[in-house]
Structure formats: structure tokens, C-alpha cells
């Protein structure tokens, strides 16, 4: 029996929501995407490590692209010693793209008429045979099921699983972008053609080249993207970092222009003290570093009746596995497959949950293991010893942002 055409409401018009819309439309369903932001989300600039599985998923929903055109290709990885010498290398070709590049590609495949901006979900009612979503602007939408693709602080999750909350992992990431042209020749030589690391005790700096602001990938016109993980205890160091210029305490991240100058100065001084010289230079020349608390989010269920959670709304892993985008897309693809295989909607969603929840949990567990040595607290001596195994240069190069089959 051919599957009936469903009307599917997707909340969140970012990576997970747009990809799910593409996958579900391909199965013949009508999809409406509701995004809280009033405008397109283009401005988010973070670097994204890609995997062959990510490209396979994008092809599965009919997107045409040449992987090499999506970003900067590197042949492998290296670790720098504290003095800036090359302490180890590993061949591992990868394409390093940006969040905005992937977003634009996905968005190009979704008809404008299916995208509704300025729609912040307030509530979803799961009624017999369908769902009704209520938005902050007073409008409502009815459908056969609702997909919560509304990210880390998901309103959908807040309603169906209020106890599932992000947990602070005990360390933060300083992130930044530097124009390659603003770096000295020796620093460009060390950093700009590799995925590179520097490993001070209990910390991790990594970097990779990404396209320039105009998408240029030619050497000299690219940018260097860095992420510096540092412990920050929840009771004192974290609140200090997240207290802004006006003394206002932010919760888990802080707008970059609100970071206090003395916090930035201390971070840059630490970079000179702790990091290989090319990294100290990159940090010093990054015009506006930004700061994020690292979190774990795990949900006990991805499906409840006719409501499901995908992407970061369901599971957020520490960034070390570099799987957030691939996982979000794989959730959408699995949902489309589950609905094609099972005519009863709640049963199809339960089947989706059974397939994807173990994968989400595996990604979280893997990322936790890779990042445990950076935690400021909460590890027993035995756990700390196990955690240290992931800090060796060979392990960091072999394990960071690598998509092993159990994570897909
Ligand atoms: C330091 C760091 C490095 C990372 N590196 C990588 C990497 O190398 N590779 C990788 O794959 N991933 C990486 N990630 C993770 C990746 O960016 C995310 O996993 C991915 O963007 C999640 O997509 P999403 O669509 O699920 O959520 P989001 O992108 O958070 O989107 C949620 C959307 O929902 C909207 N929304 C929220 N609330 C509502 C509401 N009430 N109503 C309507 N809309 C709403 C939001 O405006 C937003 O557009 C990294 C993350 C971090 C922090």
C-alpha cells in the first residue's frame, strides 16, 4: 500500500530542519518549516569538518555539489610541540567547510513557500490523529506530526521532556577566525595547510583552514579557524568568564562584543605562555574571539506520540567528534525512511526512535571520552587515567572529528 501523503510541521529552519524537509519532500510529503529567526541564518560563521557520510546524505536528498568546492581540502593532521616544532603527523584527507556553506546548500533545495520565518514555537498539542503548533505571533498550524529541529534549547523538548537539560562539561571553547593574510609566513607554513593541534596539559588547541569571507579557497585568501578548549570550574572560573562588561552574568555563552577586555587580555597572555608560538600569534590576531561553554545533552526519547526530536534538539555531543551536522542530517534521513516503511505514524516514529537513539547516545559517549581529560572536575583518579589516553598526540590525531561506523 502506498504511504499516504502527510503534512509534516518542522520547527527550526537550520541544518536539521532543512535537511529533514528535503528528505521528507522527496518521499512526497508536504512539509512546512517554522523558524524563529525573522531572517535567513546565513551569518553563523563556524568551521565544520566534513565526512564522506555527510556528502552521501546530501546526495541522498538530491543536492548537486562538488565536495572540493565546499571548502578547503587538507591532506592530513599535525601536532605542534610547545616550541612550535612539528611533533607528529598523520595522513587524513578531509574537506573543511563552514556552517554557512552547508546551510545555503540545504536552503537552496527547499521552496520558499515551505519556509516560514519569524515563527517561534510556544506549544505543541498532540491530539488524536494529528498535531497543532502554536506560535508566539498568535498563529497556529495543524499537521500529521511535528519534528522538533529547534536546537540545544529546544522548545519542543522543553515541553515533551522538560527534565532533559544540557549539562556543563567543565570546560569552555575559545573560538576565533583569523585572515590568513594577517599571519606571518612561518605561522601560515605551520598551520594553514593542515588540521593542526597543540596540547598543553589539560587543554587542547586545534585549527584548520576555512574559506575566506568571499568563499575564496586559494592560499593567502583563506581564514584560519581555531578552537581552544580550556578547563573552567563551574563555581568560579566559568561565571568570571561569562560576566560581561556591565557585570551581567550570562548563562552558557556570551555575545563576543560583551566579553570583558581583561578576560580577553588574560586569555591572550595565557596563549603566549601555554601555546606553540604560531597559535599565540593566531590568537593575538583574531579580531573577535568568542567563548562557548561545552555541554552534553542526552534525551531519554526522540519520539513521543506524534512529536519527535532531531539534531541538536535531541543530542548535543562535545565538539570533538565533529558529528553534529552529519548526525542532524542522518536523523532526518532515518525519519523519512521510517515513515516510508510503516504506515502508522506513531509506530513509524517509535521505529525511528529505536534506530537513532542508540546512535545519538554513542556519539555523546564517544565525545565525552575524547574530552574527559579537559574537565575541570568530577573525575576519579581511574577515570582521569583513562581520559589521559585520549590526550596523546597520536590519539588526538587519529580520533578527533573522525566518523567511525558506530557513530553514523
Ligand atoms: C565548538 C563547536 C564546533 C563544532 N564543530 C562541528 C564540526 O566540525 N562538524 C559538525 O558536524 N558539527 C559541529 N558542531 C555542531 C553543529 O554546529 C551542530 O550540531 C548543528 O549546527 C546542529 O544543527 P540543528 O539544526 O540541530 O540545530 P541549530 O543549528 O541550533 O538550529 C536550531 C534552529 O531552531 C531555531 N529555533 C530555536 N527555538 C525555536 C522555536 N521555539 N521556534 C522556532 N524555531 C526555533 C533556531 O533559531 C535555529 O535556527 C560544532 C559545534 C560547536 C559548538
Short mmCIF file of C-alpha atoms and ligand atoms in Angstrom, two decimals:
data_model
loop_
_atom_site.label_atom_id
_atom_site.label_comp_id
_atom_site.label_asym_id
_atom_site.label_seq_id
_atom_site.Cartn_x
_atom_site.Cartn_y
_atom_site.Cartn_z
CA UNK A 1 0.00 0.00 0.00
CA UNK A 2 1.42 3.39 -0.95
CA UNK A 3 2.02 5.63 2.01
CA UNK A 4 -0.48 8.49 2.38
CA UNK A 5 0.88 11.99 1.87
CA UNK A 6 1.42 13.53 5.27
CA UNK A 7 1.59 17.18 6.29
CA UNK A 8 4.67 17.49 8.46
CA UNK A 9 5.46 20.51 10.64
CA UNK A 10 9.18 21.11 11.17
CA UNK A 11 10.17 23.53 13.93
CA UNK A 12 13.63 25.04 13.33
CA UNK A 13 14.99 26.04 9.93
CA UNK A 14 18.67 25.30 10.44
CA UNK A 15 20.71 22.25 9.41
CA UNK A 16 18.47 19.56 10.94
CA UNK A 17 15.18 21.20 9.96
CA UNK A 18 16.11 22.00 6.36
CA UNK A 19 17.63 18.58 5.76
CA UNK A 20 14.57 16.81 7.20
CA UNK A 21 12.37 18.97 4.95
CA UNK A 22 14.37 17.87 1.91
CA UNK A 23 14.27 14.19 2.85
CA UNK A 24 10.54 14.22 3.64
CA UNK A 25 9.59 16.16 0.49
CA UNK A 26 11.43 13.55 -1.55
CA UNK A 27 9.07 10.93 -0.10
CA UNK A 28 6.14 13.02 -1.34
CA UNK A 29 5.12 14.61 1.96
CA UNK A 30 4.05 18.23 2.36
CA UNK A 31 6.44 19.99 4.74
CA UNK A 32 6.16 23.38 6.46
CA UNK A 33 9.28 24.68 8.22
CA UNK A 34 8.83 27.21 11.04
CA UNK A 35 11.93 29.17 12.02
CA UNK A 36 12.04 31.56 14.97
CA UNK A 37 14.57 33.91 13.40
CA UNK A 38 12.93 36.57 11.26
CA UNK A 39 15.71 36.48 8.70
CA UNK A 40 17.86 33.91 6.96
CA UNK A 41 20.52 32.33 9.21
CA UNK A 42 23.46 32.95 6.90
CA UNK A 43 25.63 34.86 9.38
CA UNK A 44 26.76 31.93 11.55
CA UNK A 45 30.41 31.53 10.69
CA UNK A 46 31.81 28.46 12.43
CA UNK A 47 34.06 25.95 10.68
CA UNK A 48 32.71 22.45 10.07
CA UNK A 49 34.75 19.30 9.49
CA UNK A 50 33.13 17.09 6.85
CA UNK A 51 32.97 13.31 6.45
CA UNK A 52 32.15 11.15 3.41
CA UNK A 53 28.89 10.21 5.20
CA UNK A 54 27.83 13.86 5.23
CA UNK A 55 28.28 14.11 1.45
CA UNK A 56 26.41 10.82 0.92
CA UNK A 57 23.45 12.15 2.91
CA UNK A 58 23.33 15.38 0.91
CA UNK A 59 23.33 13.40 -2.33
CA UNK A 60 20.57 11.14 -0.97
CA UNK A 61 18.21 14.15 -0.87
CA UNK A 62 19.11 15.23 -4.41
CA UNK A 63 21.55 18.06 -3.74
CA UNK A 64 24.13 18.51 -6.51
CA UNK A 65 27.58 19.71 -5.42
CA UNK A 66 31.27 19.00 -5.85
CA UNK A 67 32.79 18.26 -2.41
CA UNK A 68 36.05 20.05 -3.25
CA UNK A 69 34.05 23.22 -3.99
CA UNK A 70 32.54 23.22 -0.50
CA UNK A 71 35.68 24.23 1.31
CA UNK A 72 39.39 23.77 1.85
CA UNK A 73 40.99 20.34 1.39
CA UNK A 74 43.82 19.29 3.68
CA UNK A 75 45.99 16.18 3.27
CA UNK A 76 46.26 15.41 6.98
CA UNK A 77 46.97 16.42 10.53
CA UNK A 78 49.86 17.56 12.67
CA UNK A 79 50.66 18.26 16.29
CA UNK A 80 52.91 21.16 17.25
CA UNK A 81 55.24 20.97 20.26
CA UNK A 82 55.20 23.84 22.79
CA UNK A 83 58.10 25.41 20.90
CA UNK A 84 56.21 25.20 17.59
CA UNK A 85 58.11 22.28 16.04
CA UNK A 86 56.19 19.52 14.25
CA UNK A 87 55.86 16.79 16.89
CA UNK A 88 53.82 14.33 14.82
CA UNK A 89 51.91 14.00 11.56
CA UNK A 90 49.19 11.75 10.17
CA UNK A 91 47.74 11.48 6.66
CA UNK A 92 43.97 12.04 6.76
CA UNK A 93 42.48 13.94 3.82
CA UNK A 94 39.42 15.99 4.79
CA UNK A 95 37.39 18.89 3.45
CA UNK A 96 36.84 21.73 5.88
CA UNK A 97 33.82 23.81 5.18
CA UNK A 98 31.71 26.31 7.04
CA UNK A 99 28.32 26.18 8.65
CA UNK A 100 27.05 28.89 6.26
CA UNK A 101 28.11 26.94 3.17
CA UNK A 102 26.16 23.85 4.20
CA UNK A 103 23.18 25.96 5.29
CA UNK A 104 22.98 27.76 1.93
CA UNK A 105 23.17 24.48 0.01
CA UNK A 106 20.34 22.95 2.03
CA UNK A 107 18.25 26.09 1.81
CA UNK A 108 18.60 26.20 -1.97
CA UNK A 109 16.67 22.92 -2.14
CA UNK A 110 13.67 23.95 0.00
CA UNK A 111 10.97 26.03 -1.75
CA UNK A 112 10.48 29.49 -0.24
CA UNK A 113 6.77 28.78 0.13
CA UNK A 114 7.58 25.99 2.64
CA UNK A 115 9.76 28.23 4.86
CA UNK A 116 8.11 30.45 7.45
CA UNK A 117 10.42 32.87 9.24
CA UNK A 118 9.60 34.76 12.43
CA UNK A 119 7.66 31.79 13.85
CA UNK A 120 8.71 30.92 17.39
CA UNK A 121 7.00 27.78 18.63
CA UNK A 122 5.36 28.18 22.01
CA UNK A 123 3.45 24.92 22.35
CA UNK A 124 2.53 21.75 20.53
CA UNK A 125 -0.66 19.78 21.18
CA UNK A 126 -0.54 16.14 20.24
CA UNK A 127 -4.19 15.26 19.57
CA UNK A 128 -5.73 12.04 18.36
CA UNK A 129 -4.68 11.77 14.71
CA UNK A 130 -2.67 14.98 14.45
CA UNK A 131 -0.70 17.86 16.00
CA UNK A 132 -1.37 21.58 16.40
CA UNK A 133 1.53 24.01 16.85
CA UNK A 134 1.01 27.41 18.43
CA UNK A 135 3.46 30.25 17.70
CA UNK A 136 4.40 33.40 19.60
CA UNK A 137 2.77 35.62 16.96
CA UNK A 138 -0.60 34.08 17.81
CA UNK A 139 -0.84 31.87 14.72
CA UNK A 140 -1.34 28.11 14.68
CA UNK A 141 -0.53 25.30 12.25
CA UNK A 142 -2.00 21.79 12.09
CA UNK A 143 -0.29 18.70 10.73
CA UNK A 144 0.05 14.93 10.99
CA UNK A 145 3.27 15.08 13.01
CA UNK A 146 5.75 17.62 14.33
CA UNK A 147 9.53 17.46 14.06
CA UNK A 148 11.41 19.41 16.74
CA UNK A 149 14.60 20.58 14.99
CA UNK A 150 14.93 23.62 17.22
CA UNK A 151 18.42 23.07 18.60
CA UNK A 152 20.08 22.91 22.01
CA UNK A 153 17.42 24.89 23.89
CA UNK A 154 14.54 23.23 22.03
CA UNK A 155 11.08 24.50 22.98
CA UNK A 156 9.67 21.20 21.70
CA UNK A 157 11.91 19.20 24.04
CA UNK A 158 11.16 21.62 26.86
CA UNK A 159 7.53 20.66 26.53
CA UNK A 160 7.70 16.89 25.97
CA UNK A 161 10.84 16.09 28.03
CA UNK A 162 11.35 19.00 30.45
CA UNK A 163 13.90 17.12 32.54
CA UNK A 164 16.33 16.62 29.65
CA UNK A 165 18.66 19.61 30.10
CA UNK A 166 22.15 20.44 28.80
CA UNK A 167 24.91 19.74 31.35
CA UNK A 168 28.07 21.81 31.56
CA UNK A 169 31.07 19.58 30.83
CA UNK A 170 33.60 21.54 32.94
CA UNK A 171 35.45 23.31 30.12
CA UNK A 172 34.97 26.04 27.56
CA UNK A 173 35.99 26.64 23.96
CA UNK A 174 37.54 29.87 22.80
CA UNK A 175 36.91 30.08 19.07
CA UNK A 176 38.22 32.52 16.52
CA UNK A 177 38.87 33.24 12.86
CA UNK A 178 41.98 34.96 11.54
CA UNK A 179 42.63 36.14 8.00
CA UNK A 180 45.46 34.02 6.58
CA UNK A 181 46.91 37.25 5.10
CA UNK A 182 47.26 38.66 8.64
CA UNK A 183 49.52 35.79 9.76
CA UNK A 184 53.31 35.72 9.42
CA UNK A 185 54.84 33.43 6.80
CA UNK A 186 56.22 30.90 9.40
CA UNK A 187 52.78 30.67 11.08
CA UNK A 188 51.00 30.17 7.74
CA UNK A 189 53.51 27.47 6.93
CA UNK A 190 52.89 25.60 10.19
CA UNK A 191 49.12 25.97 10.39
CA UNK A 192 47.34 26.86 7.17
CA UNK A 193 47.61 23.63 5.17
CA UNK A 194 46.77 21.09 7.86
CA UNK A 195 44.29 20.19 10.57
CA UNK A 196 46.65 21.02 13.44
CA UNK A 197 46.79 20.67 17.22
CA UNK A 198 48.76 21.85 20.24
CA UNK A 199 48.30 20.00 23.53
CA UNK A 200 49.20 21.89 26.72
CA UNK A 201 48.44 19.88 29.90
CA UNK A 202 44.69 19.51 30.36
CA UNK A 203 43.89 21.66 27.32
CA UNK A 204 43.62 21.35 23.56
CA UNK A 205 44.10 23.87 20.77
CA UNK A 206 43.09 22.87 17.25
CA UNK A 207 42.89 24.74 13.99
CA UNK A 208 42.16 24.26 10.34
CA UNK A 209 41.93 26.49 7.27
CA UNK A 210 38.49 27.52 6.02
CA UNK A 211 37.36 29.60 3.06
CA UNK A 212 37.69 33.38 3.23
CA UNK A 213 34.73 35.68 3.71
CA UNK A 214 34.17 35.69 -0.08
CA UNK A 215 34.39 31.83 -0.18
CA UNK A 216 37.94 32.06 -1.62
CA UNK A 217 39.97 28.89 -1.04
CA UNK A 218 43.25 29.99 -2.63
CA UNK A 219 46.19 30.21 -0.22
CA UNK A 220 46.53 33.71 1.17
CA UNK A 221 42.79 34.47 0.90
CA UNK A 222 41.53 31.83 3.33
CA UNK A 223 40.98 32.12 7.08
CA UNK A 224 42.29 30.05 9.94
CA UNK A 225 39.60 28.70 12.28
CA UNK A 226 40.76 27.82 15.81
CA UNK A 227 39.11 26.19 18.81
CA UNK A 228 40.91 26.27 22.18
CA UNK A 229 39.43 24.03 24.88
CA UNK A 230 40.25 25.09 28.45
CA UNK A 231 39.01 23.89 31.84
CA UNK A 232 36.82 26.36 33.77
CA UNK A 233 35.29 25.29 37.08
CA UNK A 234 31.52 25.79 37.25
CA UNK A 235 31.60 27.56 40.62
CA UNK A 236 34.16 30.33 39.93
CA UNK A 237 36.10 30.38 36.63
CA UNK A 238 33.04 29.95 34.39
CA UNK A 239 30.96 32.73 35.98
CA UNK A 240 34.01 35.00 35.80
CA UNK A 241 34.39 34.37 32.06
CA UNK A 242 30.69 34.83 31.38
CA UNK A 243 30.24 38.07 33.34
CA UNK A 244 30.06 40.85 30.79
CA UNK A 245 31.25 44.46 30.57
CA UNK A 246 28.23 45.63 32.58
CA UNK A 247 28.57 42.97 35.25
CA UNK A 248 25.72 40.90 33.81
CA UNK A 249 26.23 37.16 34.21
CA UNK A 250 25.43 35.14 31.07
CA UNK A 251 24.47 31.54 31.32
CA UNK A 252 26.39 29.35 28.85
CA UNK A 253 27.70 31.72 26.19
CA UNK A 254 28.27 35.43 25.92
CA UNK A 255 27.92 37.75 22.89
CA UNK A 256 31.52 38.27 21.66
CA UNK A 257 31.39 42.08 21.93
CA UNK A 258 30.24 41.78 25.58
CA UNK A 259 33.33 39.85 26.76
CA UNK A 260 35.30 41.97 29.25
CA UNK A 261 38.65 43.31 27.88
CA UNK A 262 40.51 41.91 30.92
CA UNK A 263 39.17 38.43 30.14
CA UNK A 264 40.41 38.71 26.54
CA UNK A 265 43.78 40.08 27.71
CA UNK A 266 44.23 37.22 30.19
CA UNK A 267 43.31 34.67 27.52
CA UNK A 268 45.83 36.15 25.07
CA UNK A 269 48.54 36.24 27.76
CA UNK A 270 47.82 32.56 28.51
CA UNK A 271 48.12 31.80 24.78
CA UNK A 272 51.68 33.22 24.84
CA UNK A 273 52.53 31.26 27.97
CA UNK A 274 50.99 27.90 27.03
CA UNK A 275 50.66 27.51 23.28
CA UNK A 276 53.11 26.99 20.44
CA UNK A 277 54.17 30.42 19.07
CA UNK A 278 52.14 30.09 15.81
CA UNK A 279 49.00 29.62 17.91
CA UNK A 280 49.81 32.52 20.23
CA UNK A 281 50.10 34.64 17.09
CA UNK A 282 46.80 33.37 15.67
CA UNK A 283 45.02 34.12 18.95
CA UNK A 284 46.58 37.60 19.16
CA UNK A 285 45.49 38.45 15.61
CA UNK A 286 41.96 37.11 15.81
CA UNK A 287 39.81 40.28 15.90
CA UNK A 288 36.93 38.93 17.92
CA UNK A 289 37.39 35.58 19.67
CA UNK A 290 34.22 34.11 21.11
CA UNK A 291 33.55 31.84 24.03
CA UNK A 292 31.24 28.86 24.50
CA UNK A 293 30.68 26.53 27.42
CA UNK A 294 30.97 22.90 26.34
CA UNK A 295 27.84 20.88 27.05
CA UNK A 296 26.41 17.39 26.97
CA UNK A 297 22.75 16.91 26.17
CA UNK A 298 21.13 13.50 26.11
CA UNK A 299 17.41 12.76 25.78
CA UNK A 300 15.69 9.62 27.03
CA UNK A 301 13.38 9.54 23.96
CA UNK A 302 13.44 11.00 20.47
CA UNK A 303 9.74 10.24 19.81
CA UNK A 304 6.66 10.84 21.95
CA UNK A 305 3.39 10.11 20.15
CA UNK A 306 3.37 12.27 17.03
CA UNK A 307 6.23 14.55 18.11
CA UNK A 308 9.90 13.79 17.50
CA UNK A 309 13.24 15.45 18.19
CA UNK A 310 16.17 15.53 15.77
CA UNK A 311 19.64 17.10 15.57
CA UNK A 312 20.83 19.21 18.50
CA UNK A 313 17.30 19.28 19.94
CA UNK A 314 17.79 15.59 20.80
CA UNK A 315 21.51 15.07 21.45
CA UNK A 316 24.40 17.52 21.66
CA UNK A 317 27.84 15.99 21.83
CA UNK A 318 31.00 17.80 22.77
CA UNK A 319 32.51 19.04 19.50
CA UNK A 320 35.49 16.61 19.49
CA UNK A 321 33.69 14.08 17.28
CA UNK A 322 32.75 16.76 14.72
CA UNK A 323 29.50 14.94 14.06
CA UNK A 324 26.76 17.50 14.81
CA UNK A 325 25.87 18.26 11.20
CA UNK A 326 26.16 14.68 9.96
CA UNK A 327 24.10 13.41 12.91
CA UNK A 328 21.39 16.03 12.32
CA UNK A 329 21.14 15.01 8.66
CA UNK A 330 21.16 11.29 9.42
CA UNK A 331 18.24 11.83 11.83
CA UNK A 332 16.20 13.44 9.03
CA UNK A 333 17.08 10.67 6.56
CA UNK A 334 16.12 7.99 9.11
CA UNK A 335 12.79 9.69 9.76
CA UNK A 336 11.93 9.70 6.05
CA UNK A 337 12.87 6.01 5.80
CA UNK A 338 10.84 5.06 8.89
CA UNK A 339 7.72 6.82 7.56
CA UNK A 340 8.14 5.09 4.19
CA UNK A 341 8.36 1.67 5.85
CA UNK A 342 5.49 1.92 8.36
CA UNK A 343 2.01 3.38 7.55
CA UNK A 344 1.01 4.01 11.18
CA UNK A 345 2.59 7.35 12.14
CA UNK A 346 3.21 6.75 15.89
CA UNK A 347 4.62 3.28 15.08
CA UNK A 348 6.90 4.76 12.40
CA UNK A 349 8.13 7.39 14.87
CA UNK A 350 8.77 4.73 17.51
CA UNK A 351 10.78 2.78 14.92
CA UNK A 352 12.74 5.96 14.15
CA UNK A 353 13.49 6.35 17.86
CA UNK A 354 14.72 2.75 18.12
CA UNK A 355 17.17 3.31 15.25
CA UNK A 356 18.50 6.77 16.07
CA UNK A 357 18.55 6.97 19.88
CA UNK A 358 21.39 4.43 20.28
CA UNK A 359 23.43 6.33 17.68
CA UNK A 360 22.87 9.65 19.50
CA UNK A 361 23.93 8.02 22.76
CA UNK A 362 27.04 6.54 21.11
CA UNK A 363 28.08 9.93 19.73
CA UNK A 364 27.68 11.53 23.17
CA UNK A 365 29.67 8.76 24.87
CA UNK A 366 32.49 8.95 22.34
CA UNK A 367 32.73 12.75 22.57
CA UNK A 368 32.71 12.55 26.37
CA UNK A 369 35.58 10.07 26.34
CA UNK A 370 37.63 12.23 23.96
CA UNK A 371 37.10 15.38 26.02
CA UNK A 372 37.23 13.99 29.56
CA UNK A 373 40.86 14.99 30.17
CA UNK A 374 39.88 18.66 29.85
CA UNK A 375 37.22 18.59 32.53
CA UNK A 376 37.95 20.82 35.49
CA UNK A 377 36.30 18.45 37.93
CA UNK A 378 34.28 15.31 38.51
CA UNK A 379 36.73 12.55 37.50
CA UNK A 380 38.02 9.84 39.80
CA UNK A 381 41.78 9.06 39.58
CA UNK A 382 40.97 5.93 37.49
CA UNK A 383 38.76 7.93 35.15
CA UNK A 384 41.42 10.58 34.81
CA UNK A 385 43.99 7.95 33.90
CA UNK A 386 41.64 6.53 31.22
CA UNK A 387 40.94 10.04 29.99
CA UNK A 388 44.66 10.79 29.58
CA UNK A 389 44.90 8.06 26.94
CA UNK A 390 42.97 10.29 24.57
CA UNK A 391 45.44 13.13 25.08
CA UNK A 392 48.44 11.51 23.45
CA UNK A 393 49.31 13.26 20.13
CA UNK A 394 48.75 10.06 18.09
CA UNK A 395 45.34 9.54 19.71
CA UNK A 396 44.25 13.15 19.20
CA UNK A 397 45.17 12.99 15.50
CA UNK A 398 43.52 9.60 14.99
CA UNK A 399 40.32 10.24 16.97
CA UNK A 400 39.28 13.90 16.60
CA UNK A 401 36.46 14.57 14.11
CA UNK A 402 36.58 11.08 12.61
CA UNK A 403 33.28 9.38 11.75
CA UNK A 404 33.59 5.75 12.78
CA UNK A 405 30.73 3.41 11.67
CA UNK A 406 29.16 3.20 15.17
CA UNK A 407 28.59 6.96 15.10
CA UNK A 408 26.60 7.01 11.83
C1 LIG B 1 32.69 24.47 19.02
C2 LIG B 1 31.79 23.70 18.07
C3 LIG B 1 32.35 23.08 16.95
C4 LIG B 1 31.54 22.32 16.11
N1 LIG B 1 32.15 21.70 15.06
C5 LIG B 1 31.40 20.90 14.27
C6 LIG B 1 32.02 20.19 13.20
O1 LIG B 1 33.22 20.32 12.91
N2 LIG B 1 31.26 19.36 12.45
C7 LIG B 1 29.91 19.20 12.72
O2 LIG B 1 29.26 18.41 12.02
N3 LIG B 1 29.30 19.87 13.72
C8 LIG B 1 30.00 20.70 14.51
N4 LIG B 1 29.38 21.37 15.52
C9 LIG B 1 27.94 21.14 15.79
C10 LIG B 1 26.97 21.70 14.75
O3 LIG B 1 27.20 23.09 14.53
C11 LIG B 1 25.51 21.49 15.24
O4 LIG B 1 25.37 20.16 15.67
C12 LIG B 1 24.46 21.70 14.14
O5 LIG B 1 24.53 23.01 13.62
C13 LIG B 1 23.03 21.46 14.75
O6 LIG B 1 22.03 21.78 13.86
P1 LIG B 1 20.49 21.84 14.35
O7 LIG B 1 19.74 22.26 13.13
O8 LIG B 1 20.11 20.60 15.05
O9 LIG B 1 20.44 22.98 15.46
P2 LIG B 1 20.65 24.56 15.33
O10 LIG B 1 21.63 24.87 14.25
O11 LIG B 1 20.91 25.06 16.69
O12 LIG B 1 19.24 25.11 14.83
C14 LIG B 1 18.10 25.21 15.60
C15 LIG B 1 17.18 26.21 14.90
O13 LIG B 1 15.93 26.25 15.59
C16 LIG B 1 15.53 27.60 15.73
N5 LIG B 1 14.65 27.67 16.91
C17 LIG B 1 15.00 27.59 18.21
N6 LIG B 1 13.93 27.67 19.01
C18 LIG B 1 12.87 27.80 18.18
C19 LIG B 1 11.47 27.93 18.42
N7 LIG B 1 10.95 27.94 19.66
N8 LIG B 1 10.63 28.03 17.34
C20 LIG B 1 11.14 28.02 16.07
N9 LIG B 1 12.46 27.90 15.81
C21 LIG B 1 13.31 27.79 16.85
C22 LIG B 1 16.83 28.37 15.89
O14 LIG B 1 16.68 29.75 15.56
C23 LIG B 1 17.74 27.64 14.91
O15 LIG B 1 17.70 28.17 13.62
C24 LIG B 1 30.15 22.17 16.36
C25 LIG B 1 29.56 22.83 17.46
C26 LIG B 1 30.37 23.59 18.31
C27 LIG B 1 29.74 24.27 19.49
#
